[in-house]
Amino acid sequence: MLKLFCLSRAGVALLFTKPIFEAAEYGPGDTEWLHLLVGDWQIIADTAHGDLVLWLPTQFESTVMHLRDYPVGPTQDSNFTAVAQVRPSTVHTLFYKDLINQQMKPQLRAIAHRVWKTQQTERFADSETIAGLDMQTTAVPLIRNGRTLAVLTLHSETVKPRQRTHVELVYRELADELLRMTSRGIWPEFSAPVGSSRGNPRVSDGLITVDAEGNVTFASPNAVSIYKRLGFEEDLETHSLTSITRDLLPQGDQVDETLPLVLAGRMPWRSEIRTHTVSVTFRAIPLRRATALGEERFGAIILCRDVTELRRREMELMTKDATIREIHHRVKNNLQTVSALLRLQARRMESDEARQGLEQAMRRVATIATVHEALSQGLTQNVNFDGLIERQFHLAAELASPGQHVRTVLTGEFGALPSKFATPLALVINEVVANAVEHGLGTETGTVTMDAHRSVNSRAEQTLTVTITDDGRGMGAKKIESSGVGTYSSSGDGLGMQIVRTLVASELNGSIRWEDNEPRGTKVIIDAILIGAHT
């Protein structure tokens, strides 16, 4: 069984095979660390200007420990399977086709066996992995708790005789440091934040290196440009990055307490600063070397990114969301005011027919107000229709026949509906339920049941079927004609029936039909096509 994980990070392909992991008997920490590596190794690919591939043995040999077989490494005849790959975003890739699920060629295979056993990195001229292309390949053992877990290979283009730029030399040195830390199993760190948050800085956005004291030793051109936009015109090198950045912040603004630790490279965290005109995110990657005293931090990589435009767009979206919610709230208030005015007017009416007409209008306005109230409480234009219609269903039955005991039963699920469907559907349900109580049950005690069912039709469209039944006296000899898209109300219908037919046909893109309910009563079936809705 093969399990494929396609990461959203650009240039990453990942295939983890469950049998290989089980054969190697990796612990939970080992497996999680390999996943962390694959989620973060874009930094190595970008600084090394090469492709990275993760390899796992196809067969393991074992030894008896504690009365059981314990895998110790690949068998002599074992090959290695590529389970993950990432391409650099700073230069062109050498592999235009993924190596995922492919096995090593003989030259690389022999070196991988040696690297696994000696736990020493090897670099060699590789002309076999891609026929007709000479490249430089580095094979790195990935070691945790003294045990080799996998082999990582870095493939880069063979450098032609020329003088490398200062930026290339620094990037290559950083890549080597990261590979050494990765080989020792100390990077990525479990304490580092995971996930690709919006605005997370990358190597191409801006890179700064600092020493153990937090003084800048190198700044990429993009990083220099970011600090110029922040207002710092001098050279960054030799200055304390924390002091520089603190002086650029507006006076009196509260600063994230993690910022000094990030800018000094002491912790593998992320932070963000905002001035009046610029927003910048930072990420620190502490660099450590193995010494007689253990892993000692000697510097750090600080990635930075100008996210001003990104944050501006996010703020615009937040403002628009807040404005839309406020509009829905005000519409709800206005509709409730209209409903209250209709109620006052109904009380002054001497004619029963006029009073009933105003009460029905009041009920319809209140139904629309309920939908806008639900919209004013969310961040999207979708409505949790189940929570909305449950209260509305019971209320419609009560208002249709005050003082009469009517039992209501709601089954099924409506799910989330766009507001353009929620309002007409709520009105249709309100009218059908009121009609079931007033004309179906009359003055009798009974039950009105409503069921909702979502499905997908043959054209892959979201459909909703709502069935409303009562156990009243039924339609009798006079049957009500069905109607659908393109069929609107007839002159013989009452106002409520005209509203129902028109909304079902024009707003719900569906149909409505009336049937006899067994053993007694009436069944109303509403079929709607929810164009643009999601499951």
PDB file of C-alpha atoms in Angstrom, residues 119-365:
ATOM      1  CA  GLN A 119      27.542   7.961   8.759  1.00  0.00           C
ATOM      2  CA  GLN A 120      29.828  10.291   6.824  1.00  0.00           C
ATOM      3  CA  THR A 121      28.732  12.678   4.062  1.00  0.00           C
ATOM      4  CA  GLU A 122      30.210  12.087   0.598  1.00  0.00           C
ATOM      5  CA  ARG A 123      30.326  14.403  -2.409  1.00  0.00           C
ATOM      6  CA  PHE A 124      31.096  13.112  -5.893  1.00  0.00           C
ATOM      7  CA  ALA A 125      30.766  13.801  -9.616  1.00  0.00           C
ATOM      8  CA  ASP A 126      27.554  12.163 -10.803  1.00  0.00           C
ATOM      9  CA  SER A 127      26.986  11.429 -14.481  1.00  0.00           C
ATOM     10  CA  GLU A 128      24.653   8.484 -14.008  1.00  0.00           C
ATOM     11  CA  THR A 129      21.525   9.795 -12.261  1.00  0.00           C
ATOM     12  CA  ILE A 130      20.545  11.789 -15.345  1.00  0.00           C
ATOM     13  CA  ALA A 131      21.953  10.445 -18.588  1.00  0.00           C
ATOM     14  CA  GLY A 132      24.007  13.041 -20.454  1.00  0.00           C
ATOM     15  CA  LEU A 133      24.138  15.531 -17.559  1.00  0.00           C
ATOM     16  CA  ASP A 134      27.156  15.967 -15.303  1.00  0.00           C
ATOM     17  CA  MET A 135      26.194  17.103 -11.839  1.00  0.00           C
ATOM     18  CA  GLN A 136      27.607  17.240  -8.372  1.00  0.00           C
ATOM     19  CA  THR A 137      25.807  15.003  -5.888  1.00  0.00           C
ATOM     20  CA  THR A 138      26.165  15.055  -2.121  1.00  0.00           C
ATOM     21  CA  ALA A 139      24.929  12.035  -0.146  1.00  0.00           C
ATOM     22  CA  VAL A 140      24.061  12.872   3.484  1.00  0.00           C
ATOM     23  CA  PRO A 141      23.132  10.315   6.166  1.00  0.00           C
ATOM     24  CA  LEU A 142      20.240  11.396   8.381  1.00  0.00           C
ATOM     25  CA  ILE A 143      21.082  10.327  11.929  1.00  0.00           C
ATOM     26  CA  ARG A 144      19.014  10.482  15.116  1.00  0.00           C
ATOM     27  CA  ASN A 145      20.024   8.938  18.414  1.00  0.00           C
ATOM     28  CA  GLY A 146      23.008   7.328  16.746  1.00  0.00           C
ATOM     29  CA  ARG A 147      20.926   5.496  14.145  1.00  0.00           C
ATOM     30  CA  THR A 148      20.765   6.247  10.412  1.00  0.00           C
ATOM     31  CA  LEU A 149      17.173   6.811   9.329  1.00  0.00           C
ATOM     32  CA  ALA A 150      17.510   7.688   5.648  1.00  0.00           C
ATOM     33  CA  VAL A 151      19.821   9.128   3.017  1.00  0.00           C
ATOM     34  CA  LEU A 152      19.417  12.665   1.682  1.00  0.00           C
ATOM     35  CA  THR A 153      20.976  13.602  -1.661  1.00  0.00           C
ATOM     36  CA  LEU A 154      21.677  17.105  -2.941  1.00  0.00           C
ATOM     37  CA  HIS A 155      22.022  17.438  -6.706  1.00  0.00           C
ATOM     38  CA  SER A 156      23.478  20.633  -8.132  1.00  0.00           C
ATOM     39  CA  GLU A 157      24.882  21.674 -11.471  1.00  0.00           C
ATOM     40  CA  THR A 158      28.632  21.248 -11.870  1.00  0.00           C
ATOM     41  CA  VAL A 159      30.182  24.691 -11.462  1.00  0.00           C
ATOM     42  CA  LYS A 160      31.996  25.865 -14.547  1.00  0.00           C
ATOM     43  CA  PRO A 161      35.418  27.489 -14.118  1.00  0.00           C
ATOM     44  CA  ARG A 162      34.488  30.997 -12.997  1.00  0.00           C
ATOM     45  CA  GLN A 163      34.703  33.147  -9.937  1.00  0.00           C
ATOM     46  CA  ARG A 164      31.726  32.712  -7.629  1.00  0.00           C
ATOM     47  CA  THR A 165      29.985  35.803  -6.288  1.00  0.00           C
ATOM     48  CA  HIS A 166      30.036  36.621  -2.593  1.00  0.00           C
ATOM     49  CA  VAL A 167      26.323  35.816  -2.321  1.00  0.00           C
ATOM     50  CA  GLU A 168      26.846  32.370  -3.898  1.00  0.00           C
ATOM     51  CA  LEU A 169      29.701  31.590  -1.516  1.00  0.00           C
ATOM     52  CA  VAL A 170      27.663  32.618   1.539  1.00  0.00           C
ATOM     53  CA  TYR A 171      24.609  30.655   0.401  1.00  0.00           C
ATOM     54  CA  ARG A 172      26.691  27.562  -0.266  1.00  0.00           C
ATOM     55  CA  GLU A 173      28.331  27.806   3.160  1.00  0.00           C
ATOM     56  CA  LEU A 174      24.915  28.153   4.813  1.00  0.00           C
ATOM     57  CA  ALA A 175      23.610  25.153   2.894  1.00  0.00           C
ATOM     58  CA  ASP A 176      26.570  23.080   4.099  1.00  0.00           C
ATOM     59  CA  GLU A 177      25.896  24.123   7.702  1.00  0.00           C
ATOM     60  CA  LEU A 178      22.219  23.206   7.381  1.00  0.00           C
ATOM     61  CA  LEU A 179      23.125  19.850   5.836  1.00  0.00           C
ATOM     62  CA  ARG A 180      25.515  19.111   8.686  1.00  0.00           C
ATOM     63  CA  MET A 181      22.839  19.996  11.239  1.00  0.00           C
ATOM     64  CA  THR A 182      20.311  17.881   9.365  1.00  0.00           C
ATOM     65  CA  SER A 183      22.715  14.962   9.251  1.00  0.00           C
ATOM     66  CA  ARG A 184      23.087  15.143  13.039  1.00  0.00           C
ATOM     67  CA  GLY A 185      19.299  15.229  13.435  1.00  0.00           C
ATOM     68  CA  ILE A 186      19.164  18.611  15.192  1.00  0.00           C
ATOM     69  CA  TRP A 187      17.414  20.532  12.395  1.00  0.00           C
ATOM     70  CA  PRO A 188      14.545  21.090  11.913  1.00  0.00           C
ATOM     71  CA  GLU A 189      13.839  21.622  15.590  1.00  0.00           C
ATOM     72  CA  PHE A 190      10.622  20.372  17.130  1.00  0.00           C
ATOM     73  CA  SER A 191      10.216  23.701  18.927  1.00  0.00           C
ATOM     74  CA  ALA A 192      10.022  25.571  15.617  1.00  0.00           C
ATOM     75  CA  PRO A 193       6.507  26.551  14.461  1.00  0.00           C
ATOM     76  CA  VAL A 194       5.050  24.300  11.784  1.00  0.00           C
ATOM     77  CA  GLY A 195       2.715  25.090   8.931  1.00  0.00           C
ATOM     78  CA  SER A 196       2.903  27.583   6.105  1.00  0.00           C
ATOM     79  CA  SER A 197       1.444  30.738   7.644  1.00  0.00           C
ATOM     80  CA  ARG A 198       0.628  33.663   5.379  1.00  0.00           C
ATOM     81  CA  GLY A 199       3.703  35.820   4.919  1.00  0.00           C
ATOM     82  CA  ASN A 200       6.199  33.211   6.089  1.00  0.00           C
ATOM     83  CA  PRO A 201       9.593  34.468   4.773  1.00  0.00           C
ATOM     84  CA  ARG A 202      11.635  32.500   2.217  1.00  0.00           C
ATOM     85  CA  VAL A 203      15.269  32.602   1.154  1.00  0.00           C
ATOM     86  CA  SER A 204      14.456  34.576  -1.987  1.00  0.00           C
ATOM     87  CA  ASP A 205      12.603  37.245   0.023  1.00  0.00           C
ATOM     88  CA  GLY A 206      15.581  38.293   2.119  1.00  0.00           C
ATOM     89  CA  LEU A 207      18.349  36.566   4.090  1.00  0.00           C
ATOM     90  CA  ILE A 208      20.523  37.894   6.900  1.00  0.00           C
ATOM     91  CA  THR A 209      23.171  36.057   8.905  1.00  0.00           C
ATOM     92  CA  VAL A 210      24.147  37.050  12.438  1.00  0.00           C
ATOM     93  CA  ASP A 211      26.888  35.849  14.758  1.00  0.00           C
ATOM     94  CA  ALA A 212      26.422  34.481  18.285  1.00  0.00           C
ATOM     95  CA  GLU A 213      25.993  38.029  19.662  1.00  0.00           C
ATOM     96  CA  GLY A 214      23.351  38.956  17.084  1.00  0.00           C
ATOM     97  CA  ASN A 215      25.569  41.206  14.935  1.00  0.00           C
ATOM     98  CA  VAL A 216      24.954  41.110  11.182  1.00  0.00           C
ATOM     99  CA  THR A 217      27.651  39.305   9.182  1.00  0.00           C
ATOM    100  CA  PHE A 218      25.829  39.197   5.821  1.00  0.00           C
ATOM    101  CA  ALA A 219      22.689  40.645   4.240  1.00  0.00           C
ATOM    102  CA  SER A 220      21.310  39.665   0.844  1.00  0.00           C
ATOM    103  CA  PRO A 221      20.337  42.443  -1.590  1.00  0.00           C
ATOM    104  CA  ASN A 222      16.634  41.839  -0.945  1.00  0.00           C
ATOM    105  CA  ALA A 223      17.187  42.073   2.817  1.00  0.00           C
ATOM    106  CA  VAL A 224      19.067  45.363   2.373  1.00  0.00           C
ATOM    107  CA  SER A 225      16.158  46.693   0.299  1.00  0.00           C
ATOM    108  CA  ILE A 226      13.669  45.740   3.025  1.00  0.00           C
ATOM    109  CA  TYR A 227      15.613  47.685   5.661  1.00  0.00           C
ATOM    110  CA  LYS A 228      15.910  50.659   3.334  1.00  0.00           C
ATOM    111  CA  ARG A 229      12.111  50.664   3.095  1.00  0.00           C
ATOM    112  CA  LEU A 230      12.027  50.549   6.890  1.00  0.00           C
ATOM    113  CA  GLY A 231      14.218  53.680   6.918  1.00  0.00           C
ATOM    114  CA  PHE A 232      17.730  52.314   7.579  1.00  0.00           C
ATOM    115  CA  GLU A 233      20.134  53.698   4.959  1.00  0.00           C
ATOM    116  CA  GLU A 234      23.493  52.452   6.324  1.00  0.00           C
ATOM    117  CA  ASP A 235      25.207  49.108   5.834  1.00  0.00           C
ATOM    118  CA  LEU A 236      23.668  46.368   7.957  1.00  0.00           C
ATOM    119  CA  GLU A 237      26.882  44.434   8.504  1.00  0.00           C
ATOM    120  CA  THR A 238      28.598  44.690  11.916  1.00  0.00           C
ATOM    121  CA  HIS A 239      25.476  46.270  13.444  1.00  0.00           C
ATOM    122  CA  SER A 240      23.247  44.577  16.019  1.00  0.00           C
ATOM    123  CA  LEU A 241      20.116  43.538  14.127  1.00  0.00           C
ATOM    124  CA  THR A 242      18.009  43.822  17.279  1.00  0.00           C
ATOM    125  CA  SER A 243      19.163  47.397  17.990  1.00  0.00           C
ATOM    126  CA  ILE A 244      18.713  48.483  14.366  1.00  0.00           C
ATOM    127  CA  THR A 245      15.198  47.102  14.172  1.00  0.00           C
ATOM    128  CA  ARG A 246      14.128  48.444  17.572  1.00  0.00           C
ATOM    129  CA  ASP A 247      15.204  51.977  16.607  1.00  0.00           C
ATOM    130  CA  LEU A 248      13.110  51.794  13.425  1.00  0.00           C
ATOM    131  CA  LEU A 249       9.882  51.013  15.241  1.00  0.00           C
ATOM    132  CA  PRO A 250       7.407  53.801  16.085  1.00  0.00           C
ATOM    133  CA  GLN A 251       7.780  55.209  19.577  1.00  0.00           C
ATOM    134  CA  GLY A 252       5.252  53.856  22.042  1.00  0.00           C
ATOM    135  CA  ASP A 253       4.250  50.834  19.956  1.00  0.00           C
ATOM    136  CA  GLN A 254       4.139  47.520  21.736  1.00  0.00           C
ATOM    137  CA  VAL A 255       6.598  45.010  20.292  1.00  0.00           C
ATOM    138  CA  ASP A 256       6.184  41.254  20.209  1.00  0.00           C
ATOM    139  CA  GLU A 257       8.207  39.943  23.153  1.00  0.00           C
ATOM    140  CA  THR A 258       9.676  37.208  20.939  1.00  0.00           C
ATOM    141  CA  LEU A 259      11.179  39.746  18.498  1.00  0.00           C
ATOM    142  CA  PRO A 260      14.570  40.221  20.267  1.00  0.00           C
ATOM    143  CA  LEU A 261      15.061  36.458  20.527  1.00  0.00           C
ATOM    144  CA  VAL A 262      14.254  36.028  16.835  1.00  0.00           C
ATOM    145  CA  LEU A 263      16.476  38.890  15.600  1.00  0.00           C
ATOM    146  CA  ALA A 264      19.368  37.675  17.751  1.00  0.00           C
ATOM    147  CA  GLY A 265      18.913  34.163  16.338  1.00  0.00           C
ATOM    148  CA  ARG A 266      18.546  32.607  19.766  1.00  0.00           C
ATOM    149  CA  MET A 267      15.240  30.796  19.188  1.00  0.00           C
ATOM    150  CA  PRO A 268      13.795  29.129  16.042  1.00  0.00           C
ATOM    151  CA  TRP A 269      10.668  31.270  16.081  1.00  0.00           C
ATOM    152  CA  ARG A 270       8.851  33.757  13.885  1.00  0.00           C
ATOM    153  CA  SER A 271       7.925  37.360  14.559  1.00  0.00           C
ATOM    154  CA  GLU A 272       6.590  40.428  12.784  1.00  0.00           C
ATOM    155  CA  ILE A 273       7.028  44.183  12.983  1.00  0.00           C
ATOM    156  CA  ARG A 274       4.852  46.978  11.656  1.00  0.00           C
ATOM    157  CA  THR A 275       5.791  50.577  11.087  1.00  0.00           C
ATOM    158  CA  HIS A 276       3.519  53.272   9.726  1.00  0.00           C
ATOM    159  CA  THR A 277       4.231  52.203   6.142  1.00  0.00           C
ATOM    160  CA  VAL A 278       5.921  48.774   6.144  1.00  0.00           C
ATOM    161  CA  SER A 279       5.212  45.333   7.627  1.00  0.00           C
ATOM    162  CA  VAL A 280       8.002  42.729   7.786  1.00  0.00           C
ATOM    163  CA  THR A 281       7.985  39.124   8.988  1.00  0.00           C
ATOM    164  CA  PHE A 282      11.094  37.412  10.382  1.00  0.00           C
ATOM    165  CA  ARG A 283      12.084  33.826  10.940  1.00  0.00           C
ATOM    166  CA  ALA A 284      15.201  32.691  12.810  1.00  0.00           C
ATOM    167  CA  ILE A 285      17.136  29.472  12.191  1.00  0.00           C
ATOM    168  CA  PRO A 286      19.874  29.081  14.834  1.00  0.00           C
ATOM    169  CA  LEU A 287      23.099  27.540  13.495  1.00  0.00           C
ATOM    170  CA  ARG A 288      24.886  25.058  15.763  1.00  0.00           C
ATOM    171  CA  ARG A 289      28.165  23.155  15.607  1.00  0.00           C
ATOM    172  CA  ALA A 290      29.144  20.006  17.455  1.00  0.00           C
ATOM    173  CA  THR A 291      31.837  20.801  20.035  1.00  0.00           C
ATOM    174  CA  ALA A 292      33.345  19.082  23.040  1.00  0.00           C
ATOM    175  CA  LEU A 293      30.680  20.833  25.118  1.00  0.00           C
ATOM    176  CA  GLY A 294      27.843  19.639  22.889  1.00  0.00           C
ATOM    177  CA  GLU A 295      25.802  21.527  20.301  1.00  0.00           C
ATOM    178  CA  GLU A 296      26.966  25.142  20.485  1.00  0.00           C
ATOM    179  CA  ARG A 297      25.194  28.023  18.732  1.00  0.00           C
ATOM    180  CA  PHE A 298      27.603  30.131  16.680  1.00  0.00           C
ATOM    181  CA  GLY A 299      25.149  32.227  14.659  1.00  0.00           C
ATOM    182  CA  ALA A 300      21.834  32.177  12.892  1.00  0.00           C
ATOM    183  CA  ILE A 301      20.030  32.683   9.609  1.00  0.00           C
ATOM    184  CA  ILE A 302      17.355  35.383   9.734  1.00  0.00           C
ATOM    185  CA  LEU A 303      14.844  35.241   6.883  1.00  0.00           C
ATOM    186  CA  CYS A 304      12.792  38.379   6.315  1.00  0.00           C
ATOM    187  CA  ARG A 305       9.936  39.299   4.017  1.00  0.00           C
ATOM    188  CA  ASP A 306       8.113  42.506   3.194  1.00  0.00           C
ATOM    189  CA  VAL A 307       4.439  41.645   3.702  1.00  0.00           C
ATOM    190  CA  THR A 308       3.093  45.191   3.506  1.00  0.00           C
ATOM    191  CA  GLU A 309       0.870  44.535   0.495  1.00  0.00           C
ATOM    192  CA  LEU A 310      -0.262  41.185   1.886  1.00  0.00           C
ATOM    193  CA  ARG A 311      -1.276  42.721   5.213  1.00  0.00           C
ATOM    194  CA  ARG A 312      -2.986  45.621   3.427  1.00  0.00           C
ATOM    195  CA  ARG A 313      -5.127  43.197   1.451  1.00  0.00           C
ATOM    196  CA  GLU A 314      -5.916  41.200   4.588  1.00  0.00           C
ATOM    197  CA  MET A 315      -6.981  44.423   6.318  1.00  0.00           C
ATOM    198  CA  GLU A 316      -9.185  45.327   3.354  1.00  0.00           C
ATOM    199  CA  LEU A 317     -10.847  41.929   3.522  1.00  0.00           C
ATOM    200  CA  MET A 318     -11.380  42.273   7.269  1.00  0.00           C
ATOM    201  CA  THR A 319     -12.849  45.744   6.746  1.00  0.00           C
ATOM    202  CA  LYS A 320     -15.153  44.477   3.995  1.00  0.00           C
ATOM    203  CA  ASP A 321     -16.251  41.557   6.154  1.00  0.00           C
ATOM    204  CA  ALA A 322     -16.993  43.882   9.043  1.00  0.00           C
ATOM    205  CA  THR A 323     -18.896  46.249   6.725  1.00  0.00           C
ATOM    206  CA  ILE A 324     -20.977  43.421   5.287  1.00  0.00           C
ATOM    207  CA  ARG A 325     -21.812  42.109   8.762  1.00  0.00           C
ATOM    208  CA  GLU A 326     -22.802  45.603   9.848  1.00  0.00           C
ATOM    209  CA  ILE A 327     -25.050  45.995   6.792  1.00  0.00           C
ATOM    210  CA  HIS A 328     -26.778  42.688   7.543  1.00  0.00           C
ATOM    211  CA  HIS A 329     -27.211  43.784  11.158  1.00  0.00           C
ATOM    212  CA  ARG A 330     -28.789  47.070  10.136  1.00  0.00           C
ATOM    213  CA  VAL A 331     -31.056  45.380   7.580  1.00  0.00           C
ATOM    214  CA  LYS A 332     -32.181  42.976  10.314  1.00  0.00           C
ATOM    215  CA  ASN A 333     -32.948  45.886  12.638  1.00  0.00           C
ATOM    216  CA  ASN A 334     -34.879  47.717   9.927  1.00  0.00           C
ATOM    217  CA  LEU A 335     -36.902  44.619   9.072  1.00  0.00           C
ATOM    218  CA  GLN A 336     -37.702  44.049  12.727  1.00  0.00           C
ATOM    219  CA  THR A 337     -38.906  47.664  12.914  1.00  0.00           C
ATOM    220  CA  VAL A 338     -41.135  47.084   9.880  1.00  0.00           C
ATOM    221  CA  SER A 339     -42.474  43.898  11.482  1.00  0.00           C
ATOM    222  CA  ALA A 340     -43.262  45.780  14.699  1.00  0.00           C
ATOM    223  CA  LEU A 341     -45.077  48.511  12.744  1.00  0.00           C
ATOM    224  CA  LEU A 342     -47.158  45.893  10.947  1.00  0.00           C
ATOM    225  CA  ARG A 343     -48.032  44.304  14.285  1.00  0.00           C
ATOM    226  CA  LEU A 344     -49.187  47.678  15.652  1.00  0.00           C
ATOM    227  CA  GLN A 345     -51.224  48.330  12.542  1.00  0.00           C
ATOM    228  CA  ALA A 346     -52.795  44.863  12.713  1.00  0.00           C
ATOM    229  CA  ARG A 347     -54.033  45.535  16.237  1.00  0.00           C
ATOM    230  CA  ARG A 348     -55.925  48.605  15.012  1.00  0.00           C
ATOM    231  CA  MET A 349     -57.686  46.733  12.223  1.00  0.00           C
ATOM    232  CA  GLU A 350     -61.386  46.039  12.766  1.00  0.00           C
ATOM    233  CA  SER A 351     -61.624  43.658   9.812  1.00  0.00           C
ATOM    234  CA  ASP A 352     -60.441  40.104  10.534  1.00  0.00           C
ATOM    235  CA  GLU A 353     -59.322  39.679   6.926  1.00  0.00           C
ATOM    236  CA  ALA A 354     -57.194  42.820   7.033  1.00  0.00           C
ATOM    237  CA  ARG A 355     -55.728  41.830  10.397  1.00  0.00           C
ATOM    238  CA  GLN A 356     -54.768  38.378   9.084  1.00  0.00           C
ATOM    239  CA  GLY A 357     -53.198  39.905   5.978  1.00  0.00           C
ATOM    240  CA  LEU A 358     -51.010  42.210   8.079  1.00  0.00           C
ATOM    241  CA  GLU A 359     -50.044  39.377  10.425  1.00  0.00           C
ATOM    242  CA  GLN A 360     -48.982  37.245   7.455  1.00  0.00           C
ATOM    243  CA  ALA A 361     -46.910  40.136   6.088  1.00  0.00           C
ATOM    244  CA  MET A 362     -45.380  40.578   9.545  1.00  0.00           C
ATOM    245  CA  ARG A 363     -44.444  36.875   9.631  1.00  0.00           C
ATOM    246  CA  ARG A 364     -42.782  37.058   6.201  1.00  0.00           C
ATOM    247  CA  VAL A 365     -40.759  40.137   7.100  1.00  0.00           C
TER     248      VAL A 365
END
